[in-house]
């Protein structure tokens, strides 16, 4: 866990370091880039799930003995920011198989690339005002895209304290901007780095 309890960065184990190295290597083939991405995405998702509320839960083991453990208080919904966020959807479904998904399309004006991104489309799961939300976007660079997504979610009734952002790479500036605008959200990510867009995540993951 990072020093800010709202931000969880994966422990930089040798395994995580090796995956990150492969993702940043421009010579990594597209098929391998996808495989490495899926591995680290799954780790980020599991880290993000740790932010969700749990409650005590006792079960009976196959040998007939009780086990006192935990279970989710409430299953969240997932929302991916297209199209990069779609790369994280399968990993989320692998972890939470019955999760309901929504989507947002947020893009910059190609004729004015320095402007903040605008929302062109959103389809959200029902009752987002009553559920925790896992917001998927592999890259947090300036933070503008995530902030626009959060504005829509809050406008539609979501509580920012129940929103968890799942990402792969994020810059300190982007994280600070997001938390400065929405101080109650939580963020789970694989690695902090400057100039996250240099990874070209979407182009390399989808091969286009």
Coordinates of C-alpha atoms in Angstrom, one line a residue:
X1 CA 0.0 0.0 0.0
X2 CA 1.3 3.5 -0.9
X3 CA 1.7 6.1 1.8
X4 CA -1.7 7.5 0.8
X5 CA -4.2 4.9 1.9
X6 CA -6.4 5.8 -1.0
X7 CA -3.9 4.5 -3.5
X8 CA -2.7 0.9 -3.7
X9 CA 0.4 0.3 -5.9
X10 CA 1.3 -3.4 -6.5
X11 CA 4.3 -4.6 -4.6
X12 CA 7.1 -4.4 -7.1
X13 CA 8.1 -8.1 -6.8
X14 CA 10.4 -9.7 -9.4
X15 CA 7.3 -11.1 -11.1
X16 CA 5.7 -7.7 -11.4
X17 CA 8.9 -6.1 -12.5
X18 CA 9.3 -8.7 -15.2
X19 CA 5.8 -8.1 -16.5
X20 CA 6.2 -4.3 -16.5
X21 CA 9.5 -4.6 -18.3
X22 CA 7.9 -6.7 -21.0
X23 CA 5.0 -4.1 -21.4
X24 CA 7.5 -1.2 -21.7
X25 CA 9.7 -3.1 -24.2
X26 CA 8.9 -1.8 -27.7
X27 CA 10.1 -5.2 -29.2
X28 CA 7.5 -7.2 -27.3
X29 CA 5.2 -8.8 -29.9
X30 CA 1.5 -7.9 -29.7
X31 CA 0.4 -11.4 -28.7
X32 CA 2.9 -11.4 -25.8
X33 CA 1.9 -7.8 -24.9
X34 CA -1.7 -9.0 -24.5
X35 CA -0.6 -12.0 -22.3
X36 CA 1.5 -9.8 -20.0
X37 CA -1.2 -7.2 -19.8
X38 CA -3.8 -9.8 -18.7
X39 CA -1.4 -11.1 -16.0
X40 CA -0.9 -7.7 -14.4
X41 CA -4.5 -6.6 -14.9
X42 CA -5.6 -9.6 -12.9
X43 CA -3.2 -8.6 -10.1
X44 CA -4.5 -5.0 -10.1
X45 CA -8.1 -6.2 -10.0
X46 CA -7.5 -8.4 -7.0
X47 CA -5.8 -5.5 -5.3
X48 CA -8.7 -3.2 -6.0
X49 CA -11.2 -5.8 -4.6
X50 CA -9.4 -5.4 -1.3
X51 CA -10.9 -1.9 -1.1
X52 CA -14.4 -3.4 -1.1
X53 CA -16.3 -3.9 2.2
X54 CA -16.2 -7.4 3.6
X55 CA -18.1 -9.0 6.4
X56 CA -17.6 -12.1 8.6
X57 CA -18.9 -15.3 7.0
X58 CA -18.7 -18.8 8.4
X59 CA -18.8 -21.8 6.1
X60 CA -18.6 -25.6 6.6
X61 CA -15.6 -27.2 4.9
X62 CA -15.9 -30.5 3.0
X63 CA -14.5 -32.3 6.1
X64 CA -17.4 -30.9 8.2
X65 CA -15.4 -28.3 10.1
X66 CA -16.5 -24.7 10.4
X67 CA -14.3 -22.0 8.9
X68 CA -14.6 -18.4 9.9
X69 CA -13.8 -16.2 6.9
X70 CA -15.1 -13.2 4.9
X71 CA -17.3 -12.4 2.0
X72 CA -18.2 -9.3 0.0
X73 CA -20.9 -7.2 1.6
X74 CA -22.2 -6.2 -1.8
X75 CA -21.0 -7.2 -5.3
X76 CA -19.9 -4.1 -7.3
X77 CA -20.6 -3.2 -10.8
X78 CA -17.9 -2.5 -13.4
X79 CA -17.6 0.4 -15.8
X80 CA -14.9 0.4 -18.5
X81 CA -13.7 3.5 -20.3
X82 CA -13.6 2.6 -24.0
X83 CA -11.6 1.3 -25.6
X84 CA -8.6 0.7 -23.4
X85 CA -10.8 -0.2 -20.4
X86 CA -12.3 -3.1 -22.4
X87 CA -8.9 -4.8 -22.1
X88 CA -9.6 -5.2 -18.4
X89 CA -13.1 -6.5 -18.6
X90 CA -12.3 -10.2 -18.9
X91 CA -10.0 -10.1 -15.9
X92 CA -12.8 -8.5 -13.9
X93 CA -15.3 -11.1 -15.0
X94 CA -12.8 -13.8 -14.1
X95 CA -12.6 -12.4 -10.5
X96 CA -16.3 -11.5 -10.2
X97 CA -18.2 -13.7 -12.6
X98 CA -21.7 -12.2 -12.2
X99 CA -20.7 -8.6 -12.3
X100 CA -22.8 -6.2 -14.4
X101 CA -20.8 -4.0 -16.8
X102 CA -21.3 -0.5 -18.2
X103 CA -19.3 1.5 -20.7
X104 CA -18.2 5.1 -21.4
X105 CA -16.6 6.6 -24.5
X106 CA -14.5 9.6 -23.7
X107 CA -12.2 11.2 -26.3
X108 CA -10.3 14.3 -27.1
X109 CA -11.3 16.5 -30.0
X110 CA -8.9 15.5 -32.8
X111 CA -8.9 19.0 -34.1
X112 CA -8.0 20.3 -30.6
X113 CA -5.8 17.6 -29.0
X114 CA -4.8 19.9 -26.1
X115 CA -8.4 20.2 -24.9
X116 CA -9.8 18.0 -22.1
X117 CA -11.6 14.8 -23.3
X118 CA -15.3 14.9 -23.8
X119 CA -17.9 12.2 -23.1
X120 CA -19.6 11.0 -26.3
X121 CA -21.5 8.0 -24.9
X122 CA -22.2 6.2 -21.7
X123 CA -24.3 3.2 -20.8
X124 CA -24.4 2.5 -17.0
X125 CA -25.6 -0.4 -15.0
X126 CA -28.8 0.0 -13.0
X127 CA -28.7 1.2 -9.5
X128 CA -25.2 2.7 -9.5
X129 CA -26.3 4.9 -6.6
X130 CA -26.6 1.8 -4.5
X131 CA -23.5 -0.2 -5.5
X132 CA -19.7 0.0 -5.3
X133 CA -18.2 0.8 -8.7
X134 CA -15.0 -0.5 -10.3
X135 CA -13.9 2.0 -13.0
X136 CA -11.5 0.5 -15.5
X137 CA -8.9 2.5 -17.5
X138 CA -5.4 1.1 -17.9
X139 CA -3.8 4.5 -18.2
X140 CA -4.1 7.6 -15.9
X141 CA -1.9 10.2 -17.5
X142 CA -3.2 13.8 -17.0
X143 CA -6.2 12.4 -15.1
X144 CA -8.7 14.3 -17.3
X145 CA -10.4 11.3 -18.7
X146 CA -11.0 9.7 -15.3
X147 CA -12.3 13.0 -13.9
X148 CA -14.8 13.3 -16.7
X149 CA -16.0 9.8 -16.0
X150 CA -16.3 10.5 -12.3
X151 CA -18.3 13.6 -13.0
X152 CA -20.8 11.6 -15.0
X153 CA -21.0 8.8 -12.3
X154 CA -21.6 11.3 -9.5
X155 CA -24.2 13.2 -11.6
X156 CA -26.0 9.9 -12.1
X157 CA -26.1 9.3 -8.4
X158 CA -23.0 7.3 -7.6
X159 CA -21.1 8.1 -4.3
X160 CA -17.4 8.9 -5.0
X161 CA -16.4 7.1 -1.8
X162 CA -17.7 3.9 -3.3
X163 CA -15.8 4.2 -6.6
X164 CA -12.5 2.3 -7.1
X165 CA -10.4 3.1 -10.1
X166 CA -8.4 0.2 -11.6
X167 CA -5.4 1.0 -13.8
X168 CA -2.1 -0.3 -14.9
X169 CA 0.1 2.8 -15.3
X170 CA -0.5 6.2 -13.7
X171 CA 1.4 9.3 -13.2
X172 CA 1.8 11.1 -9.9
X173 CA 0.3 14.3 -11.6
X174 CA -2.7 12.3 -12.8
X175 CA -3.3 10.7 -9.4
X176 CA -3.0 14.0 -7.7
X177 CA -5.4 15.7 -10.1
X178 CA -8.0 12.9 -9.7
X179 CA -7.8 12.9 -5.9
X180 CA -7.8 16.7 -5.8
X181 CA -11.2 16.7 -7.6
X182 CA -12.6 13.5 -6.0
X183 CA -10.8 13.0 -2.6
X184 CA -12.9 10.0 -1.6
X185 CA -12.2 7.7 -4.5
X186 CA -9.6 4.9 -4.3
X187 CA -7.1 3.8 -6.9
X188 CA -5.4 0.5 -7.5
X189 CA -2.6 0.3 -10.1
X190 CA 0.5 -1.7 -11.1
X191 CA 3.1 1.0 -11.5
X192 CA 3.6 4.8 -11.3
X193 CA 5.4 6.3 -14.2
X194 CA 5.8 9.6 -16.0
X195 CA 4.4 10.0 -19.6
X196 CA 2.1 7.0 -19.4
X197 CA 0.8 7.6 -22.9
X198 CA 4.3 6.5 -24.2
X199 CA 3.2 2.9 -23.4
X200 CA 0.6 3.2 -26.3
X201 CA -1.4 0.6 -24.4
X202 CA -4.5 0.5 -26.6
X203 CA -2.6 0.4 -29.9
X204 CA -0.4 -2.4 -28.7
X205 CA -3.1 -4.4 -26.9
X206 CA -5.6 -4.3 -29.7
X207 CA -3.0 -4.3 -32.5
X208 CA -4.5 -1.3 -34.3

